[in-house]
Amino acid sequence: MMQAESERHFTTTFSVDRTPQDAFEGIVNVRGWWSEDAAGVTDQVGGEFVHRYQDVHRCTIRVTELVPGRKVAWLVVDNYFNFIEDQAEWKGTEIIFEIAEKEGGAEVHFTHVGLVPQYECYDVCSNAWGGYLGGSLRNLINTGVGQPNPAAGGEAPAHQDAASELRAERAPQGRAD
């Protein structure tokens, strides 16, 4: 029963050609792979940071666990999306990165506990996570250069394109007041 439950959460795994410690350091460097506008503490247990992407997404995340070279865990304290109705979908969810040594490199297993297919944001969010993790974070770990969302006013990285299309499809239609 517990196994079936965990399989419903969004998960993905990717490999890098660097050490588990390099992967850990890349993950906690949120500004290097997720958003240049991230503000706050990303590398200390109990620290909190705010991620924002234009007027589309804003969330406050608390660092709940750090095991160098092995694990990073976060709790979503608050969240806002401009393309869904239920703003509680991410609140209280956990974001977990588990790192293992594998064949001269490392494997990063990502789980967003609580991001489930029944959620309105699931398609957009899982697509965006795919770009951030399999593209930007993987590149940051392997090469030292990620493709995070730029600081305010900058051009969005290419991996945002598919998520942007999905958001446009979900945008609320004009209402007659």
Coordinates of N, CA and C in Angstrom, one line a residue:
M1 N 0.8 -1.2 0.0 CA 0.0 0.0 0.0 C 0.9 1.2 0.0
M2 N 1.9 1.3 0.9 CA 2.8 2.5 0.9 C 3.5 2.6 -0.4
Q3 N 4.0 1.6 -1.0 CA 4.7 1.6 -2.3 C 3.8 2.2 -3.4
A4 N 2.5 1.8 -3.5 CA 1.6 2.3 -4.5 C 1.4 3.8 -4.3
E5 N 1.2 4.2 -3.0 CA 1.0 5.6 -2.7 C 2.2 6.4 -3.2
S6 N 3.4 6.0 -2.9 CA 4.6 6.8 -3.3 C 4.8 6.9 -4.8
E7 N 4.3 6.0 -5.5 CA 4.4 6.0 -7.0 C 3.6 7.1 -7.6
R8 N 2.6 7.6 -6.9 CA 1.7 8.6 -7.5 C 2.4 10.0 -7.4
H9 N 3.3 10.2 -6.6 CA 4.0 11.5 -6.5 C 4.9 11.7 -7.8
F10 N 5.2 12.9 -8.2 CA 6.1 13.1 -9.3 C 7.5 12.7 -8.9
T11 N 8.1 11.9 -9.7 CA 9.5 11.5 -9.5 C 10.2 11.5 -10.9
T12 N 11.5 11.7 -10.8 CA 12.4 11.6 -11.9 C 13.8 11.3 -11.4
T13 N 14.6 10.7 -12.3 CA 15.9 10.3 -11.9 C 16.8 10.7 -13.1
F14 N 18.0 11.3 -12.8 CA 19.0 11.5 -13.8 C 20.4 11.3 -13.3
S15 N 21.3 11.0 -14.2 CA 22.7 10.7 -13.8 C 23.6 11.9 -14.3
V16 N 24.7 12.1 -13.5 CA 25.7 13.1 -13.8 C 27.1 12.4 -13.8
D17 N 28.0 13.1 -14.4 CA 29.4 12.6 -14.5 C 30.2 13.2 -13.4
R18 N 29.7 13.6 -12.4 CA 30.4 14.2 -11.2 C 30.1 13.4 -10.0
T19 N 30.8 13.8 -8.9 CA 30.6 13.1 -7.6 C 29.3 13.4 -7.0
P20 N 28.9 12.6 -6.0 CA 27.7 12.9 -5.3 C 27.8 14.2 -4.5
Q21 N 29.0 14.6 -4.1 CA 29.1 15.9 -3.4 C 28.9 17.0 -4.4
D22 N 29.4 16.9 -5.6 CA 29.2 17.9 -6.6 C 27.7 18.1 -6.9
A23 N 27.0 16.9 -7.0 CA 25.5 17.0 -7.2 C 24.9 17.7 -6.1
F24 N 25.2 17.4 -4.8 CA 24.7 18.1 -3.7 C 24.9 19.6 -3.7
E25 N 26.1 20.0 -4.0 CA 26.4 21.4 -4.1 C 25.7 22.1 -5.2
G26 N 25.4 21.4 -6.3 CA 24.6 22.0 -7.4 C 23.2 22.2 -7.0
I27 N 22.6 21.2 -6.3 CA 21.2 21.3 -5.9 C 21.0 22.5 -4.9
V28 N 21.9 22.6 -4.0 CA 21.7 23.7 -3.0 C 22.0 25.1 -3.6
N29 N 22.6 25.1 -4.8 CA 22.8 26.4 -5.6 C 21.6 26.7 -6.4
V30 N 20.5 27.0 -5.8 CA 19.2 27.2 -6.4 C 19.2 28.3 -7.5
R31 N 20.0 29.3 -7.2 CA 20.1 30.4 -8.2 C 20.8 30.0 -9.4
G32 N 21.6 28.9 -9.4 CA 22.4 28.4 -10.5 C 21.6 27.6 -11.5
W33 N 20.4 27.0 -11.0 CA 19.6 26.1 -11.9 C 18.1 26.4 -11.9
W34 N 17.6 27.0 -10.8 CA 16.1 27.2 -10.8 C 15.7 28.6 -11.1
S35 N 16.2 29.5 -10.3 CA 15.9 30.9 -10.5 C 16.9 31.9 -10.0
E36 N 17.4 32.8 -10.8 CA 18.4 33.8 -10.4 C 17.8 34.7 -9.4
D37 N 16.4 34.8 -9.4 CA 15.7 35.7 -8.4 C 15.4 35.0 -7.1
A38 N 15.9 33.8 -6.9 CA 15.7 33.2 -5.6 C 16.3 34.0 -4.5
A39 N 15.6 34.2 -3.4 CA 16.1 35.1 -2.3 C 16.0 34.3 -1.0
G40 N 17.1 34.3 -0.3 CA 17.0 33.6 1.0 C 18.1 32.6 1.2
V41 N 18.0 31.7 2.1 CA 19.0 30.7 2.5 C 18.6 29.4 1.9
T42 N 19.5 28.8 1.1 CA 19.2 27.5 0.4 C 20.1 26.4 0.9
D43 N 21.1 26.7 1.7 CA 22.1 25.7 2.1 C 22.3 25.5 3.6
Q44 N 21.2 25.8 4.4 CA 21.2 25.5 5.8 C 19.9 25.0 6.2
V45 N 19.9 23.9 7.0 CA 18.6 23.4 7.6 C 17.9 24.5 8.4
G46 N 16.6 24.7 8.1 CA 15.9 25.7 8.8 C 15.8 27.0 8.0
G47 N 16.7 27.1 7.0 CA 16.7 28.3 6.1 C 15.5 28.3 5.2
E48 N 15.1 29.5 4.8 CA 14.0 29.6 3.9 C 14.4 30.5 2.7
F49 N 13.8 30.1 1.5 CA 14.1 31.0 0.4 C 12.8 31.1 -0.4
V50 N 12.7 32.1 -1.2 CA 11.6 32.4 -2.1 C 12.0 32.2 -3.5
H51 N 11.3 31.4 -4.2 CA 11.5 31.2 -5.7 C 10.4 32.0 -6.3
R52 N 10.7 32.7 -7.4 CA 9.7 33.4 -8.2 C 10.0 33.3 -9.7
Y53 N 9.0 33.2 -10.5 CA 9.1 33.3 -11.9 C 8.1 34.2 -12.4
Q54 N 8.5 35.4 -12.8 CA 7.6 36.4 -13.3 C 6.4 36.5 -12.4
D55 N 5.2 36.7 -13.0 CA 4.0 36.7 -12.2 C 3.3 35.3 -12.2
V56 N 4.0 34.3 -12.7 CA 3.5 33.0 -12.9 C 3.5 32.1 -11.7
H57 N 4.7 32.1 -11.0 CA 4.9 31.2 -9.8 C 5.7 31.9 -8.8
R58 N 5.3 31.7 -7.5 CA 6.0 32.3 -6.4 C 5.8 31.2 -5.3
C59 N 6.9 30.8 -4.6 CA 6.7 29.9 -3.5 C 7.8 30.2 -2.4
T60 N 7.5 29.9 -1.2 CA 8.4 30.0 -0.1 C 8.7 28.5 0.3
I61 N 10.0 28.2 0.4 CA 10.5 26.9 0.7 C 11.4 26.9 1.9
R62 N 11.2 25.9 2.8 CA 12.1 25.8 4.0 C 13.0 24.5 3.8
V63 N 14.2 24.7 4.0 CA 15.2 23.6 3.9 C 15.0 22.7 5.2
T64 N 14.6 21.4 5.0 CA 14.3 20.6 6.2 C 15.4 19.5 6.4
E65 N 16.2 19.2 5.4 CA 17.3 18.2 5.6 C 18.4 18.4 4.6
L66 N 19.6 18.3 5.1 CA 20.8 18.4 4.3 C 21.8 17.3 4.7
V67 N 22.1 16.4 3.9 CA 23.1 15.4 4.2 C 24.1 15.5 3.0
P68 N 25.2 16.1 3.2 CA 26.2 16.4 2.1 C 26.5 15.1 1.3
G69 N 26.3 15.2 0.0 CA 26.6 14.1 -0.9 C 25.5 13.1 -0.9
R70 N 24.4 13.3 -0.2 CA 23.4 12.2 -0.1 C 22.0 12.7 -0.3
K71 N 21.6 13.8 0.4 CA 20.2 14.2 0.4 C 20.0 15.7 0.6
V72 N 18.9 16.2 -0.1 CA 18.4 17.6 0.2 C 16.9 17.4 0.3
A73 N 16.3 18.0 1.3 CA 14.8 18.0 1.4 C 14.3 19.4 1.8
W74 N 13.2 19.7 1.1 CA 12.6 21.0 1.3 C 11.1 20.8 1.6
L75 N 10.5 21.8 2.3 CA 9.1 21.8 2.6 C 8.5 23.1 1.9
V76 N 7.4 23.0 1.2 CA 6.8 24.2 0.5 C 5.9 24.8 1.6
V77 N 6.3 26.0 2.1 CA 5.6 26.6 3.1 C 4.4 27.5 2.6
D78 N 4.6 28.1 1.4 CA 3.6 28.9 0.8 C 3.8 28.8 -0.7
N79 N 2.7 29.0 -1.5 CA 2.8 28.9 -2.9 C 1.7 29.7 -3.6
Y80 N 2.0 30.2 -4.8 CA 1.0 30.8 -5.7 C 1.4 30.5 -7.2
F81 N 0.3 30.1 -7.9 CA 0.4 30.0 -9.4 C -0.7 30.9 -10.0
N82 N -0.4 31.5 -11.1 CA -1.4 32.4 -11.7 C -2.3 31.6 -12.7
F83 N -2.1 30.3 -12.8 CA -2.8 29.6 -13.9 C -3.7 28.5 -13.3
I84 N -3.9 28.4 -12.0 CA -4.8 27.4 -11.4 C -5.7 28.1 -10.3
E85 N -6.7 27.4 -10.0 CA -7.7 28.0 -9.0 C -7.3 27.6 -7.6
D86 N -6.9 26.4 -7.3 CA -6.6 26.0 -5.9 C -5.1 26.3 -5.6
Q87 N -4.9 27.4 -4.9 CA -3.6 27.8 -4.6 C -2.9 26.9 -3.5
A88 N -3.6 26.0 -2.9 CA -3.1 25.1 -1.9 C -2.4 23.9 -2.4
E89 N -2.4 23.7 -3.7 CA -1.8 22.5 -4.3 C -0.4 22.1 -3.9
W90 N 0.5 23.1 -3.8 CA 1.8 22.8 -3.4 C 2.1 23.0 -1.9
K91 N 1.2 23.7 -1.3 CA 1.5 24.0 0.2 C 1.6 22.7 1.0
G92 N 2.6 22.6 1.8 CA 2.8 21.4 2.6 C 3.4 20.2 1.9
T93 N 3.7 20.4 0.6 CA 4.4 19.3 -0.1 C 5.8 19.3 0.2
E94 N 6.5 18.1 -0.1 CA 7.9 18.0 0.2 C 8.6 17.8 -1.1
I95 N 9.8 18.4 -1.3 CA 10.6 18.2 -2.4 C 11.9 17.5 -2.0
I96 N 12.2 16.3 -2.5 CA 13.3 15.5 -2.0 C 14.3 15.2 -3.1
F97 N 15.6 15.4 -2.9 CA 16.6 15.0 -3.8 C 17.4 13.9 -3.1
E98 N 17.5 12.7 -3.6 CA 18.3 11.7 -3.0 C 19.5 11.4 -4.0
I99 N 20.7 11.4 -3.5 CA 21.9 11.3 -4.3 C 22.6 10.0 -4.0
A100 N 23.0 9.3 -5.0 CA 23.8 8.0 -4.8 C 25.0 8.0 -5.8
E101 N 26.0 7.4 -5.4 CA 27.2 7.2 -6.3 C 26.8 6.1 -7.3
K102 N 27.2 6.3 -8.5 CA 26.8 5.4 -9.6 C 27.8 5.4 -10.7
E103 N 28.5 4.3 -11.0 CA 29.4 4.2 -12.1 C 30.2 5.4 -12.4
G104 N 31.0 5.8 -11.4 CA 32.0 6.9 -11.6 C 31.3 8.3 -11.6
G105 N 30.1 8.3 -11.3 CA 29.4 9.6 -11.2 C 28.4 9.6 -10.1
A106 N 27.2 10.2 -10.3 CA 26.2 10.2 -9.3 C 24.8 10.1 -10.0
E107 N 23.9 9.6 -9.3 CA 22.5 9.5 -9.7 C 21.7 10.4 -8.7
V108 N 20.8 11.2 -9.3 CA 20.0 12.1 -8.5 C 18.5 11.6 -8.7
H109 N 17.9 11.2 -7.6 CA 16.5 10.8 -7.6 C 15.7 11.9 -7.0
F110 N 14.7 12.4 -7.7 CA 13.9 13.6 -7.3 C 12.5 13.1 -7.1
T111 N 11.9 13.5 -5.9 CA 10.5 13.2 -5.7 C 9.9 14.5 -5.2
H112 N 8.8 14.9 -5.8 CA 8.0 16.0 -5.2 C 6.8 15.3 -4.6
V113 N 6.9 15.0 -3.3 CA 5.9 14.3 -2.5 C 4.7 15.2 -2.4
G114 N 3.5 14.8 -2.9 CA 2.3 15.6 -2.9 C 2.0 16.2 -4.2
L115 N 2.9 16.2 -5.2 CA 2.5 16.7 -6.5 C 2.0 15.4 -7.2
V116 N 0.7 15.3 -7.4 CA 0.0 14.2 -7.9 C -0.8 14.5 -9.2
P117 N -1.0 13.5 -10.0 CA -1.7 13.7 -11.3 C -3.1 14.3 -11.2
Q118 N -3.7 14.2 -10.0 CA -5.0 14.8 -9.8 C -5.0 16.3 -9.7
Y119 N -3.8 16.9 -9.4 CA -3.7 18.3 -9.3 C -3.8 19.0 -10.6
E120 N -4.5 20.2 -10.6 CA -4.6 21.0 -11.7 C -3.2 21.4 -12.3
C121 N -2.3 21.7 -11.5 CA -1.0 22.1 -11.9 C 0.0 21.0 -12.4
Y122 N -0.5 19.7 -12.2 CA 0.4 18.6 -12.4 C 1.1 18.6 -13.8
D123 N 0.4 18.8 -14.9 CA 1.0 18.7 -16.2 C 2.0 19.8 -16.4
V124 N 1.7 21.0 -16.0 CA 2.6 22.2 -16.2 C 3.8 22.0 -15.2
C125 N 3.5 21.6 -14.0 CA 4.6 21.5 -13.0 C 5.6 20.3 -13.3
S126 N 5.0 19.2 -13.7 CA 5.9 18.0 -14.0 C 6.7 18.3 -15.2
N127 N 6.2 19.0 -16.2 CA 6.9 19.4 -17.4 C 8.0 20.4 -17.0
A128 N 7.7 21.4 -16.2 CA 8.7 22.4 -15.8 C 9.8 21.7 -15.0
W129 N 9.4 20.8 -14.0 CA 10.5 20.1 -13.3 C 11.4 19.3 -14.2
G130 N 10.8 18.7 -15.2 CA 11.6 18.0 -16.2 C 12.7 18.8 -16.8
G131 N 12.4 20.1 -17.2 CA 13.3 21.0 -17.8 C 14.4 21.5 -16.8
Y132 N 13.9 21.8 -15.6 CA 14.8 22.3 -14.6 C 15.8 21.2 -14.1
L133 N 15.3 20.0 -13.9 CA 16.1 19.0 -13.4 C 17.0 18.3 -14.4
G134 N 16.3 17.8 -15.5 CA 17.1 17.0 -16.5 C 17.9 17.9 -17.4
G135 N 17.6 19.2 -17.4 CA 18.3 20.2 -18.2 C 19.2 21.0 -17.4
S136 N 18.6 22.0 -16.8 CA 19.4 23.1 -16.0 C 20.2 22.5 -14.9
L137 N 19.6 21.7 -14.0 CA 20.4 21.2 -12.8 C 21.5 20.2 -13.3
R138 N 21.1 19.4 -14.2 CA 22.1 18.4 -14.7 C 23.3 19.1 -15.3
N139 N 23.0 20.2 -16.1 CA 24.0 20.9 -16.8 C 24.9 21.7 -15.7
L140 N 24.2 22.3 -14.7 CA 25.0 22.9 -13.7 C 26.0 22.0 -13.0
I141 N 25.5 20.8 -12.6 CA 26.4 19.8 -12.0 C 27.5 19.4 -12.9
N142 N 27.2 19.1 -14.1 CA 28.2 18.5 -15.1 C 29.2 19.6 -15.6
T143 N 28.7 20.8 -15.8 CA 29.5 21.8 -16.5 C 29.8 23.1 -15.7
G144 N 29.0 23.3 -14.6 CA 29.1 24.5 -13.8 C 28.2 25.6 -14.3
V145 N 27.4 25.3 -15.4 CA 26.5 26.3 -15.9 C 25.1 25.8 -16.1
G146 N 24.2 26.3 -15.4 CA 22.8 25.9 -15.5 C 22.0 26.9 -16.4
Q147 N 20.7 26.7 -16.6 CA 19.9 27.6 -17.3 C 18.7 28.0 -16.4
P148 N 18.9 28.7 -15.3 CA 17.8 29.1 -14.4 C 17.0 30.2 -15.1
N149 N 15.8 30.4 -14.5 CA 15.0 31.5 -14.9 C 15.8 32.7 -14.6
P150 N 15.9 33.7 -15.5 CA 16.7 34.9 -15.3 C 16.1 35.8 -14.2
A151 N 17.0 36.7 -13.8 CA 16.5 37.8 -12.9 C 15.4 38.6 -13.7
A152 N 14.6 39.3 -12.9 CA 13.5 40.1 -13.5 C 13.9 40.8 -14.8
G153 N 13.1 40.6 -15.8 CA 13.3 41.2 -17.1 C 14.1 40.4 -18.1
G154 N 14.7 39.3 -17.7 CA 15.5 38.5 -18.6 C 14.6 37.6 -19.4
E155 N 15.2 37.0 -20.4 CA 14.5 36.0 -21.3 C 14.5 34.7 -20.6
A156 N 13.4 34.0 -20.7 CA 13.2 32.7 -20.1 C 14.0 31.7 -20.8
P157 N 14.6 30.7 -20.1 CA 15.4 29.6 -20.8 C 14.4 28.8 -21.6
A158 N 15.0 28.1 -22.6 CA 14.2 27.3 -23.6 C 13.4 26.2 -22.9
H159 N 13.9 25.7 -21.8 CA 13.1 24.6 -21.2 C 11.7 25.1 -20.6
Q160 N 11.5 26.4 -20.6 CA 10.3 27.0 -20.1 C 9.2 27.0 -21.2
D161 N 9.6 26.8 -22.5 CA 8.7 26.9 -23.6 C 7.5 25.9 -23.5
A162 N 7.7 24.6 -23.2 CA 6.6 23.7 -23.2 C 5.7 24.0 -22.0
A163 N 6.3 24.3 -20.8 CA 5.5 24.7 -19.7 C 4.6 25.9 -20.0
S164 N 5.2 26.9 -20.7 CA 4.5 28.1 -21.0 C 3.3 27.8 -21.9
E165 N 3.5 26.9 -22.9 CA 2.4 26.5 -23.7 C 1.3 25.8 -22.9
L166 N 1.6 25.0 -22.0 CA 0.6 24.3 -21.2 C -0.1 25.3 -20.3
R167 N 0.6 26.3 -19.8 CA 0.0 27.4 -18.9 C -1.0 28.2 -19.8
A168 N -0.6 28.5 -21.0 CA -1.5 29.2 -21.9 C -2.8 28.5 -22.1
E169 N -2.7 27.2 -22.3 CA -3.9 26.4 -22.5 C -4.8 26.4 -21.3
R170 N -4.2 26.5 -20.1 CA -5.0 26.5 -18.8 C -5.4 27.8 -18.4
A171 N -4.9 28.9 -19.0 CA -5.2 30.2 -18.6 C -6.8 30.4 -18.5
P172 N -7.2 31.1 -17.4 CA -8.6 31.3 -17.3 C -9.2 32.1 -18.5
Q173 N -10.3 31.7 -19.0 CA -10.9 32.5 -20.1 C -11.5 33.8 -19.6
G174 N -11.6 34.7 -20.5 CA -12.2 36.0 -20.1 C -13.6 35.8 -19.5
R175 N -13.9 36.5 -18.4 CA -15.2 36.4 -17.8 C -16.1 37.7 -18.0
A176 N -17.3 37.5 -18.1 CA -18.2 38.7 -18.2 C -18.6 39.0 -16.8
D177 N -18.3 40.2 -16.3 CA -18.6 40.6 -15.0 C -19.9 41.3 -14.9

